PDB file of C-alpha atoms in Angstrom:
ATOM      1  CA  UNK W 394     -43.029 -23.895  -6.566  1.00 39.00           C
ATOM      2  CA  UNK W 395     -43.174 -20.077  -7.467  1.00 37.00           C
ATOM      3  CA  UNK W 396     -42.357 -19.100  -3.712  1.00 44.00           C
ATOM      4  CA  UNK W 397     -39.463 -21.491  -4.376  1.00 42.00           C
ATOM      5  CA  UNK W 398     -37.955 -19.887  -7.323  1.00 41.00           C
ATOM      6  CA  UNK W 399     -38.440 -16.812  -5.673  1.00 42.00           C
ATOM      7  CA  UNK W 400     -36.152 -17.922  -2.657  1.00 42.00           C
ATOM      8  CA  UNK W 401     -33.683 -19.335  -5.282  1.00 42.00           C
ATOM      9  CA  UNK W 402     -33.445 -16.077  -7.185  1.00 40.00           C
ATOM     10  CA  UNK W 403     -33.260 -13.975  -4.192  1.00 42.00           C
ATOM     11  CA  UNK W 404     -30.773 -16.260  -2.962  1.00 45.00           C
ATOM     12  CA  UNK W 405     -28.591 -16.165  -6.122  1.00 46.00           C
ATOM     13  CA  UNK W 406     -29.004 -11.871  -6.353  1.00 39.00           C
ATOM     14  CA  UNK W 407     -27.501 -11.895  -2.383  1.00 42.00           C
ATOM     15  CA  UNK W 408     -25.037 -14.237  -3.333  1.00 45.00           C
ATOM     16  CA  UNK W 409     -24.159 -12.173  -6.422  1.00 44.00           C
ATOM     17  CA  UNK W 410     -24.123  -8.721  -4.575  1.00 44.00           C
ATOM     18  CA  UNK W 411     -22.248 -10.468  -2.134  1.00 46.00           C
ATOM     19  CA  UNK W 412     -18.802  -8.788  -0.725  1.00 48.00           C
ATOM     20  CA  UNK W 413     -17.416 -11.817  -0.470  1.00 54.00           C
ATOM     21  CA  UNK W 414     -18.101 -12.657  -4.266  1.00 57.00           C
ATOM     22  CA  UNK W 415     -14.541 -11.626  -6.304  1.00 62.00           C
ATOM     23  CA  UNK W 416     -16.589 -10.104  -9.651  1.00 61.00           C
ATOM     24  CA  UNK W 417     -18.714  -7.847  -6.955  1.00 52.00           C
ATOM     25  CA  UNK W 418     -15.454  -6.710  -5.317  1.00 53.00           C
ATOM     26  CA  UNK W 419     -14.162  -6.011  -8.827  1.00 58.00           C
ATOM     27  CA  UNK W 420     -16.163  -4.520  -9.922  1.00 56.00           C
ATOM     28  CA  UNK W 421     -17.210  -1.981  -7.106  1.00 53.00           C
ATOM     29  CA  UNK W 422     -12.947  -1.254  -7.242  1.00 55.00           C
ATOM     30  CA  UNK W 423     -13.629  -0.545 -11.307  1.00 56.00           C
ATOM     31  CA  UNK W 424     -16.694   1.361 -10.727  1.00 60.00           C
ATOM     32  CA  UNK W 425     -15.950   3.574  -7.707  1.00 68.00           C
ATOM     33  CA  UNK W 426     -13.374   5.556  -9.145  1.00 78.00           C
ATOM     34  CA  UNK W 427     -14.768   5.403 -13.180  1.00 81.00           C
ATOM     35  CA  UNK W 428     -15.381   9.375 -12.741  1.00 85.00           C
ATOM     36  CA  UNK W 429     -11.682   9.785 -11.986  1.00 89.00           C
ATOM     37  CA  UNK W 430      -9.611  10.769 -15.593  1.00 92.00           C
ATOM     38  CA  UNK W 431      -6.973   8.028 -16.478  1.00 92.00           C
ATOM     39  CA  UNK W 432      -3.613   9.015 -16.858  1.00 93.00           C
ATOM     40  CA  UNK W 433      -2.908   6.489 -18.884  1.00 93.00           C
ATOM     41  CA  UNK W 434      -5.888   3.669 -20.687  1.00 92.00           C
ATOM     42  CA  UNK W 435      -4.395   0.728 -18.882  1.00 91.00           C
ATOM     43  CA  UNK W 436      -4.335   2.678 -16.121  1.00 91.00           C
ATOM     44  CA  UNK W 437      -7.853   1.154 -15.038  1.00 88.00           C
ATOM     45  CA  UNK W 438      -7.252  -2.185 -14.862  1.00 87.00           C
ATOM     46  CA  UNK W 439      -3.240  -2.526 -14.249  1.00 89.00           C
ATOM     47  CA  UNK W 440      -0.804   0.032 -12.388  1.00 91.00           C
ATOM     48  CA  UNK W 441       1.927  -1.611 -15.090  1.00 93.00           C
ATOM     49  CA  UNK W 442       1.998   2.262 -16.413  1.00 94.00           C
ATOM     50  CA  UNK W 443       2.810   4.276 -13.355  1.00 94.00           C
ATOM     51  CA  UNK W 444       5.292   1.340 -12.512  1.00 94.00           C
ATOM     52  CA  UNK W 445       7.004   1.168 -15.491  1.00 95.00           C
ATOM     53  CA  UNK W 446       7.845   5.311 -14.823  1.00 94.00           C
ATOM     54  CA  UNK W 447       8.848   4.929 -11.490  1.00 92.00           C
ATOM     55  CA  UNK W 448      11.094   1.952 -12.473  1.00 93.00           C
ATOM     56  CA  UNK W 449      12.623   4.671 -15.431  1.00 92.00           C
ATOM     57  CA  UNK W 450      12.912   7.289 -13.386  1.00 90.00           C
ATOM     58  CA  UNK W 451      10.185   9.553 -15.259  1.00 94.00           C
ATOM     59  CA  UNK W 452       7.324   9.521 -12.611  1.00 94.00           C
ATOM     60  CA  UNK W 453       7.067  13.168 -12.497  1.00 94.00           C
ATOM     61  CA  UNK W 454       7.186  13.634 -15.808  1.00 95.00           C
ATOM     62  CA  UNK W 455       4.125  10.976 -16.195  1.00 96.00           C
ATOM     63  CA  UNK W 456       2.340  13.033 -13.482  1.00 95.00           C
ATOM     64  CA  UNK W 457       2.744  16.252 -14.400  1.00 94.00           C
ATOM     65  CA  UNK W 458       1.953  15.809 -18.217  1.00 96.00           C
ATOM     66  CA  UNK W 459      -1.116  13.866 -16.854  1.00 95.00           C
ATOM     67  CA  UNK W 460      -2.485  16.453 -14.621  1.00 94.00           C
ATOM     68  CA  UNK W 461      -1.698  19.023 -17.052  1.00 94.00           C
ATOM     69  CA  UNK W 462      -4.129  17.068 -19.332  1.00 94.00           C
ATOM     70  CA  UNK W 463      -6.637  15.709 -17.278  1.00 93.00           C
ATOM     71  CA  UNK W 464      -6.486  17.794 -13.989  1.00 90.00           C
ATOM     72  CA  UNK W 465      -5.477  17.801 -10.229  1.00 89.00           C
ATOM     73  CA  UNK W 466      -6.617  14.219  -9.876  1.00 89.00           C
ATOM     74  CA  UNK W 467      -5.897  11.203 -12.296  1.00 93.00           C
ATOM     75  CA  UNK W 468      -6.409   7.955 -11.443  1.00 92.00           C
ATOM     76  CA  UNK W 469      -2.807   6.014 -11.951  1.00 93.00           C
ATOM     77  CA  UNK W 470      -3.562   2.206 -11.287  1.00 90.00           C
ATOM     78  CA  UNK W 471      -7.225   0.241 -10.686  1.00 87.00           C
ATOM     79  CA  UNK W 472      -6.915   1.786  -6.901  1.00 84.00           C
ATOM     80  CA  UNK W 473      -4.504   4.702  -7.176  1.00 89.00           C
ATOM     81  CA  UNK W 474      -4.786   7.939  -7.804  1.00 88.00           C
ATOM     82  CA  UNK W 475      -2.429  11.138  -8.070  1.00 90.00           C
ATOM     83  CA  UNK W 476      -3.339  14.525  -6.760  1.00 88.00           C
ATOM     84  CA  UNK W 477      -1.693  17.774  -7.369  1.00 87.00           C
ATOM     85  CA  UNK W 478      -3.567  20.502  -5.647  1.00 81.00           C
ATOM     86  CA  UNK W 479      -2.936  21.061  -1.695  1.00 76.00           C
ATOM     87  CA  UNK W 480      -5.715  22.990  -0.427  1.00 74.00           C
ATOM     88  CA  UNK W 481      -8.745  21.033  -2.478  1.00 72.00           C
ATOM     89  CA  UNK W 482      -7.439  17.262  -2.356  1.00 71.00           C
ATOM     90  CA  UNK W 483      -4.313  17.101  -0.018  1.00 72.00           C
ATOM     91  CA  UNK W 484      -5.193  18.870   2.931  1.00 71.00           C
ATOM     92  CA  UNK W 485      -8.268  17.148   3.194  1.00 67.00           C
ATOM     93  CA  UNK W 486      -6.594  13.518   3.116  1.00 65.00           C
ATOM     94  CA  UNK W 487      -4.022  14.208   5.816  1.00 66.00           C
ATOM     95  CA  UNK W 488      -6.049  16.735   7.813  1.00 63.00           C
ATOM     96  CA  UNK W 489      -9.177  15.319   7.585  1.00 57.00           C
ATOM     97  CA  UNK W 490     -10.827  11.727   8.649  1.00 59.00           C
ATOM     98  CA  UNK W 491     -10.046  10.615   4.881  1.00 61.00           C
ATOM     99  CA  UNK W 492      -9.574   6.491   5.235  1.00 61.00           C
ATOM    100  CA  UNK W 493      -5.833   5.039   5.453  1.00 61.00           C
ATOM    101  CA  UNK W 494      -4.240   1.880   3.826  1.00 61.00           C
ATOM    102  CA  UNK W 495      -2.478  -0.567   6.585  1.00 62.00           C
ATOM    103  CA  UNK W 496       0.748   0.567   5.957  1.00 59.00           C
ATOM    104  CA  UNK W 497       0.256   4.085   7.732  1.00 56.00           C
ATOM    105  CA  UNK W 498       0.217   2.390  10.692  1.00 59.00           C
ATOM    106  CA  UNK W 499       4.129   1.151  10.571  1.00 61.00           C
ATOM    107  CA  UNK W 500       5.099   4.141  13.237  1.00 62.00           C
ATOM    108  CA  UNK W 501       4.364   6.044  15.866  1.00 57.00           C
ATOM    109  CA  UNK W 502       3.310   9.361  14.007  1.00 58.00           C
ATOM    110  CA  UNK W 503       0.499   7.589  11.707  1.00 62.00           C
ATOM    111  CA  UNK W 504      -2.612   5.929  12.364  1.00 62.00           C
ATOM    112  CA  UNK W 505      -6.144   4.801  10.345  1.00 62.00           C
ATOM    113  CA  UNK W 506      -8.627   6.708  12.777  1.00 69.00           C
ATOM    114  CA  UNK W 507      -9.268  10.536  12.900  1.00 69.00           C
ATOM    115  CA  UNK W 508      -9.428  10.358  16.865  1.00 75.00           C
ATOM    116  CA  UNK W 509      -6.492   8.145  17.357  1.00 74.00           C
ATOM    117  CA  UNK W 510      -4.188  10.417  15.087  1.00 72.00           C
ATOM    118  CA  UNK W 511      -5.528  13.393  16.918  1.00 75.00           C
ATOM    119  CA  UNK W 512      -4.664  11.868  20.100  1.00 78.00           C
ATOM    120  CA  UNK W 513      -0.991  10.851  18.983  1.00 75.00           C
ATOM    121  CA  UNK W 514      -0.037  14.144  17.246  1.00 75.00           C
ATOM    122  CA  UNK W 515      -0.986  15.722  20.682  1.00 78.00           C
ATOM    123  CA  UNK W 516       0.910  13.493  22.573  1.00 77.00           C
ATOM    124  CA  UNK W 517       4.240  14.224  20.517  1.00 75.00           C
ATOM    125  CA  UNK W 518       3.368  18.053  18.840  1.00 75.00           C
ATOM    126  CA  UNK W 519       4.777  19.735  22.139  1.00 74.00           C
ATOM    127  CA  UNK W 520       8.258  18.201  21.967  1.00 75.00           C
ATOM    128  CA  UNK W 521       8.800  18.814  18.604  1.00 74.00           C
ATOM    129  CA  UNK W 522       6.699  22.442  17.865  1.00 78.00           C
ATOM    130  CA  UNK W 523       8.762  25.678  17.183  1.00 81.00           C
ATOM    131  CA  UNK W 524       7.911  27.385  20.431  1.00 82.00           C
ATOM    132  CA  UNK W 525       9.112  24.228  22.123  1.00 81.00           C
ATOM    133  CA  UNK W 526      12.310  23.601  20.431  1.00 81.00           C
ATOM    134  CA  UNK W 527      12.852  27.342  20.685  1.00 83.00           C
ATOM    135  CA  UNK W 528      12.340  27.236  24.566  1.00 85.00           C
ATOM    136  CA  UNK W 529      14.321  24.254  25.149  1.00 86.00           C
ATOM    137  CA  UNK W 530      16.918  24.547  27.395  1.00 89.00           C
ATOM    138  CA  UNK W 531      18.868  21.287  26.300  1.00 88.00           C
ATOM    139  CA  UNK W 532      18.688  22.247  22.827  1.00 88.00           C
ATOM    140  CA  UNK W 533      20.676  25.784  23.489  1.00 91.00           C
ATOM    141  CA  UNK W 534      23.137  23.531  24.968  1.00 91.00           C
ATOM    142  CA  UNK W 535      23.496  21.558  22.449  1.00 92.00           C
ATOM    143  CA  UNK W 536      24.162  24.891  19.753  1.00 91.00           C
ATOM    144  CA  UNK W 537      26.113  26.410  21.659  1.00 93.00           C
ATOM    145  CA  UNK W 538      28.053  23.081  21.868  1.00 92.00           C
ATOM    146  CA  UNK W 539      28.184  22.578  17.949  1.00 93.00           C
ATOM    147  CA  UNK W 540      29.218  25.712  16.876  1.00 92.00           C
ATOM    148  CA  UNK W 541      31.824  27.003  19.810  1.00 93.00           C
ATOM    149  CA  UNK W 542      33.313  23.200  20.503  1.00 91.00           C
ATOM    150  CA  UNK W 543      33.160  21.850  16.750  1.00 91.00           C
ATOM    151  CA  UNK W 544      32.228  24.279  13.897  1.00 91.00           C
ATOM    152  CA  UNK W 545      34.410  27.418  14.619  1.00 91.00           C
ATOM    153  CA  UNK W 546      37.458  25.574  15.314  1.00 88.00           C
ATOM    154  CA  UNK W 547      37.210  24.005  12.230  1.00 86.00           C
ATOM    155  CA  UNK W 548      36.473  27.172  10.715  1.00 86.00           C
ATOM    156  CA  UNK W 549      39.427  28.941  12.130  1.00 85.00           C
ATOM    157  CA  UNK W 550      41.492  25.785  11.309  1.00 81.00           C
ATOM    158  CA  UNK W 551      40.764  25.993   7.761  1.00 79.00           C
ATOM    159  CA  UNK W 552      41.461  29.812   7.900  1.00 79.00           C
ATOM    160  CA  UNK W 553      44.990  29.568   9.184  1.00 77.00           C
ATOM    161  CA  UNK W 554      45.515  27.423   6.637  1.00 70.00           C
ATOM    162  CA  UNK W 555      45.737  24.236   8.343  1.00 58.00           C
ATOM    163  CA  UNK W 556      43.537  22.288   5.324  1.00 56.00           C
ATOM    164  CA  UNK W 557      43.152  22.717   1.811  1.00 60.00           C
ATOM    165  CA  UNK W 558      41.988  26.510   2.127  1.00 63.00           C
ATOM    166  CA  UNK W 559      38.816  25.070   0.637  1.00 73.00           C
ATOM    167  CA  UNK W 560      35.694  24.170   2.285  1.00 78.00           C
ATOM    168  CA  UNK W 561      32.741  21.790   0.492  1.00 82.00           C
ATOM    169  CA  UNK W 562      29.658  23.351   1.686  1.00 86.00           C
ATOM    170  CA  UNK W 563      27.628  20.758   0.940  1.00 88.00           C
ATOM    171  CA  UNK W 564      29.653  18.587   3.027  1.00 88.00           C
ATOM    172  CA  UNK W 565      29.738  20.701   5.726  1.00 90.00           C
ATOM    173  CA  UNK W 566      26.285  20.848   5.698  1.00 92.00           C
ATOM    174  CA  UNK W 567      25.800  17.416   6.080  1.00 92.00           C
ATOM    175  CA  UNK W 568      28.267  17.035   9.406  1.00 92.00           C
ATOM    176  CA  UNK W 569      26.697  19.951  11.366  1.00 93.00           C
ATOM    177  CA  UNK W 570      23.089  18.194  10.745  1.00 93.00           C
ATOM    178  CA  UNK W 571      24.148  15.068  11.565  1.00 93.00           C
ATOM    179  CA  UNK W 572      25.949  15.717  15.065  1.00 94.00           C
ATOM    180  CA  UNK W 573      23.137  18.695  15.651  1.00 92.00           C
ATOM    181  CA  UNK W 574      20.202  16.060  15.377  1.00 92.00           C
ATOM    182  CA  UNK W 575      22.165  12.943  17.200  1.00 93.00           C
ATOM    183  CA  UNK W 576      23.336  15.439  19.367  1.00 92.00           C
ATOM    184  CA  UNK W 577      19.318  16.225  20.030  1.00 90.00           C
ATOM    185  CA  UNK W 578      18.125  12.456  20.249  1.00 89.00           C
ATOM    186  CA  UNK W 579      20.819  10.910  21.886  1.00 91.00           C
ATOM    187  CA  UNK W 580      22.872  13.785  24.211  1.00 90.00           C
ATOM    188  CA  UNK W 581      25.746  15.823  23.202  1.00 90.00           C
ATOM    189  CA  UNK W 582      28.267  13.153  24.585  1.00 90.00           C
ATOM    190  CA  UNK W 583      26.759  10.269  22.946  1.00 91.00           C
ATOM    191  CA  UNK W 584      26.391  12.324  19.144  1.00 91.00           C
ATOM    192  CA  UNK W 585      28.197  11.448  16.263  1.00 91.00           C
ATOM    193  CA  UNK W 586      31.236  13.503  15.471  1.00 90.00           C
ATOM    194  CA  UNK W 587      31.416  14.206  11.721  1.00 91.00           C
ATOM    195  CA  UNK W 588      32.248  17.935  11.837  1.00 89.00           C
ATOM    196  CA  UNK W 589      35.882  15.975  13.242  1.00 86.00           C
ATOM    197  CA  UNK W 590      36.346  14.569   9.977  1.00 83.00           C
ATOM    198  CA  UNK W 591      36.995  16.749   6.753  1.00 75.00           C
ATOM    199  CA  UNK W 592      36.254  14.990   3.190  1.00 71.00           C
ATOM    200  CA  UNK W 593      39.417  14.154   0.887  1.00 66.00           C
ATOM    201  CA  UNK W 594      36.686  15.101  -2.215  1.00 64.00           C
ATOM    202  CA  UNK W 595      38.051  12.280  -4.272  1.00 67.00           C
ATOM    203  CA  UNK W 596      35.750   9.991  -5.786  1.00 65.00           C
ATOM    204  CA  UNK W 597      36.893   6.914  -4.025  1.00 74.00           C
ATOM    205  CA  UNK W 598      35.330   5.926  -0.244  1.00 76.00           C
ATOM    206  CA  UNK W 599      37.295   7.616   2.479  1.00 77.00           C
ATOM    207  CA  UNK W 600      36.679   4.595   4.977  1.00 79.00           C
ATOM    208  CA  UNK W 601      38.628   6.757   7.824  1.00 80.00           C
ATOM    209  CA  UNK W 602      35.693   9.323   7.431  1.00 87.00           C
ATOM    210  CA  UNK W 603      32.611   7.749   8.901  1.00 89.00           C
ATOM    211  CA  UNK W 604      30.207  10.062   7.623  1.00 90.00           C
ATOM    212  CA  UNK W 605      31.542   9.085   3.882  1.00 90.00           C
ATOM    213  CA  UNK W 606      31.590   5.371   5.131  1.00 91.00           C
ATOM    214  CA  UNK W 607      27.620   5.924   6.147  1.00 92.00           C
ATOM    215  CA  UNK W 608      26.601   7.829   3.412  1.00 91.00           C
ATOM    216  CA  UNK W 609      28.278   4.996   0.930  1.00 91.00           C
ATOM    217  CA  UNK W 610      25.624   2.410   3.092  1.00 91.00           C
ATOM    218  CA  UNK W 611      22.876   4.658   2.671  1.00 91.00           C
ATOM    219  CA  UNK W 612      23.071   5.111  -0.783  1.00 90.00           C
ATOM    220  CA  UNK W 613      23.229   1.203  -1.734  1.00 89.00           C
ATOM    221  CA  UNK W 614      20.207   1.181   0.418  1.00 87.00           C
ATOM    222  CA  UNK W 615      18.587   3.688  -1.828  1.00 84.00           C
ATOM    223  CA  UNK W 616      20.011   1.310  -5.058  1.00 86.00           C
ATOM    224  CA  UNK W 617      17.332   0.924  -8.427  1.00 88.00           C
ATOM    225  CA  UNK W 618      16.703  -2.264  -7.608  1.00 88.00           C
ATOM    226  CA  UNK W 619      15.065  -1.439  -3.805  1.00 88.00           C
ATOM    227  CA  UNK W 620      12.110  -0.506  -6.377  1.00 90.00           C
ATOM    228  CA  UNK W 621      10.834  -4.058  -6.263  1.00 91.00           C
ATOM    229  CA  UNK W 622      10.841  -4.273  -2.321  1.00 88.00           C
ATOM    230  CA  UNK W 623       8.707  -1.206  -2.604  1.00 88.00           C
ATOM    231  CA  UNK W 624       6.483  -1.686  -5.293  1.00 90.00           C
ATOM    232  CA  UNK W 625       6.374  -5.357  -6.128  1.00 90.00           C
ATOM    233  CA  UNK W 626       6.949  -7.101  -2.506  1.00 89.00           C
ATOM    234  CA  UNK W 627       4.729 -10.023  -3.493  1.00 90.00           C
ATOM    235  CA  UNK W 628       6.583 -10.890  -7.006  1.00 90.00           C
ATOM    236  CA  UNK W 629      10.233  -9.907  -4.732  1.00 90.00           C
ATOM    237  CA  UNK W 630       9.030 -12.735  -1.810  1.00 91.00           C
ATOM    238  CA  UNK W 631       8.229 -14.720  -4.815  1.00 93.00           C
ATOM    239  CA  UNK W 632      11.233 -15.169  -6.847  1.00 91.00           C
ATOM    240  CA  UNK W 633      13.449 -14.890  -3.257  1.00 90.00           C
ATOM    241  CA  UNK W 634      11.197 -18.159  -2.116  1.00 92.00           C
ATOM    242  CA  UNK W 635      13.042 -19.352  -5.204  1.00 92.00           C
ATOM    243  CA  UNK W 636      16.316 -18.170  -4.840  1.00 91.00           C
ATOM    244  CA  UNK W 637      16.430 -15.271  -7.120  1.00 90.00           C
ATOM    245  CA  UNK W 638      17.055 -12.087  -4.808  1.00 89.00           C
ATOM    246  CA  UNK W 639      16.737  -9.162  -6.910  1.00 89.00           C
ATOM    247  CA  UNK W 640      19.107  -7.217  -4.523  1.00 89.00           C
ATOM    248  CA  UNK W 641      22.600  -6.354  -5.017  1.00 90.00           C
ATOM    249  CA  UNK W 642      25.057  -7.874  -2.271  1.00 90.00           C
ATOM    250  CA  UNK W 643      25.634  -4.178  -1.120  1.00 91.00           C
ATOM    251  CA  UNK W 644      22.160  -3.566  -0.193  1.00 91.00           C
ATOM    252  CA  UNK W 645      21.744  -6.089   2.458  1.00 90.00           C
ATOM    253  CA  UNK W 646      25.115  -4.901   3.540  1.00 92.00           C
ATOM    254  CA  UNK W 647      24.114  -1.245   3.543  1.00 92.00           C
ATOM    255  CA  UNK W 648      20.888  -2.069   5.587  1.00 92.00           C
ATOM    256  CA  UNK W 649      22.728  -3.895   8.210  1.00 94.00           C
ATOM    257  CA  UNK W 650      25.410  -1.755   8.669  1.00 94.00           C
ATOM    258  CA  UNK W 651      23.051   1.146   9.455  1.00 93.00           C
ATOM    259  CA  UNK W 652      20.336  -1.154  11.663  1.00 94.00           C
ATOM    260  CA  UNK W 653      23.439  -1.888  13.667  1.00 95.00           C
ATOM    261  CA  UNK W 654      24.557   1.467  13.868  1.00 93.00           C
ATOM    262  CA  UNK W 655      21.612   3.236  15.108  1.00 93.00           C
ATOM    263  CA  UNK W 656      21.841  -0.333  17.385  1.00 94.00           C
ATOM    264  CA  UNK W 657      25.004   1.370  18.885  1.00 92.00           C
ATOM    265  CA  UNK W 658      23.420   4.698  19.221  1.00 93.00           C
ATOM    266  CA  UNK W 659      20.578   3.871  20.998  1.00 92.00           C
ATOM    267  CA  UNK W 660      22.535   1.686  23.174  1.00 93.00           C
ATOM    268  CA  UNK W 661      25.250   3.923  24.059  1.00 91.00           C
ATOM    269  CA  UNK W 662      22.537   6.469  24.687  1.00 90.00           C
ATOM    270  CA  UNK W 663      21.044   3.777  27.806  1.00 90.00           C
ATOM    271  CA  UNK W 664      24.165   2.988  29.521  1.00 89.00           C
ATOM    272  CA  UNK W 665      24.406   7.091  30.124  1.00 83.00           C
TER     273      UNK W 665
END
């Protein structure tokens, strides 16, 4: 009878200390990082706090007032926390075999294991390094392309007083990136051609000017409301399994225009 209630009680203390049991999974989550400093006191049991700032647009504020407080790392949310300094926290979660949620693993460049990241940052470092871009034959090509076929003539256009005799630098900026990298990915011929196109700098969309047409897309993409795609996906499935989408109309719109853009680009890229 003793050895019995033994069994049982050893029995019940596994089953307590159990992974599998929710108040021993909770409370290894609460306990694990109880030496962190809260930036906020709900902070350890709800990330409603740091959500609420992101969702207001005062994150950084949040952050920064919290680390001026409490130091280089707060804890934000029951399994989040914020760190400010590079060499002492940073640089030893990206460079070092620190442990990585799921979602690192949604491209190419990122992966959960130390050896598997080391093997796929070797695999792509020499095409994209300095001394390799700087050595690349097709990418001298491609400058010399850019600047003698499409930026100077614009240039001299605009000096001979064939535009506006004004030049938006900004804008500029924006076209000579944009053909320079798809002229990079994809081959000079098959590159976009916004240095072509010269922006009316009015407020209303230039549809004629395709980098003001995609940049229009992108930025519905990048609308207030993508917040709950990003950082409420399960309460966003939720109320869409109910038919309440919490997008705007131009957002889906914006997303499929530029998925069937780069579409074109890659596909125009095979066929030559």
């Amino acid at each position: 009878m003793i050895n019995s209630c033994k069994r049982h009680r050893k029995h019940g203390l596994t089953c307590a200390c159990s992974p599998c049991n929710p108040l021993y999974f909770s409370l290894r989550i609460l306990f694990s990082l109880r030496k962190v400093p809260a930036a906020h006191w709900s902070s350890r049991f709800s990330s409603a706090r740091i959500l609420w700032a992101r969702w207001t647009g005062t994150e950084l504020k949040f952050l920064l007032d919290a680390h001026g407080r409490l130091g280089p790392i707060v804890l934000v949310g029951p399994q989040d926390i914020s760190e400010s300094s590079y060499q002492d926290e940073i640089r030893k979660v990206y460079d070092a075999g620190f442990p990585k949620p799921a979602s690192w693993t949604s491209n190419a460049f990122t992966s959960l294991d130390r050896s598997e990241h080391g093997i796929r940052r070797r695999r792509t470092a020499a095409l994209y390094s300095k001394s390799a871009l700087m050595q690349s034959k097709h990418l001298r090509e491609v400058t010399d392309c850019i600047i003698y076929e499409r930026l100077l003539p614009r240039l001299e256009a605009l000096l001979a007083g064939c535009g506006t005799g004004r030049l938006d630098g900004l804008d500029l900026s924006y076209r000579i990136c944009a053909d320079y990298l798809s002229s990079f990915l994809f081959g000079y011929c098959n590159s976009t051609s916004f240095l072509s196109f010269s922006s009316n700098g009015k407020a209303k969309l230039n549809r004629d000017d395709p980098l003001e047409l995609w940049r229009f897309h992108y930025e519905n993409m990048s609308c207030r409301e993508a917040f709950f795609v990003q950082e409420m996906p399960g309460l966003y499935r939720l109320l869409k399994a109910l038919r309440t989408n919490l997008l705007p109309r131009q957002y889906s719109e914006g997303t499929r225009f530029l998925e069937n853009w780069m579409s074109a680009m890659t596909e125009k890229a095979d066929r030559t």
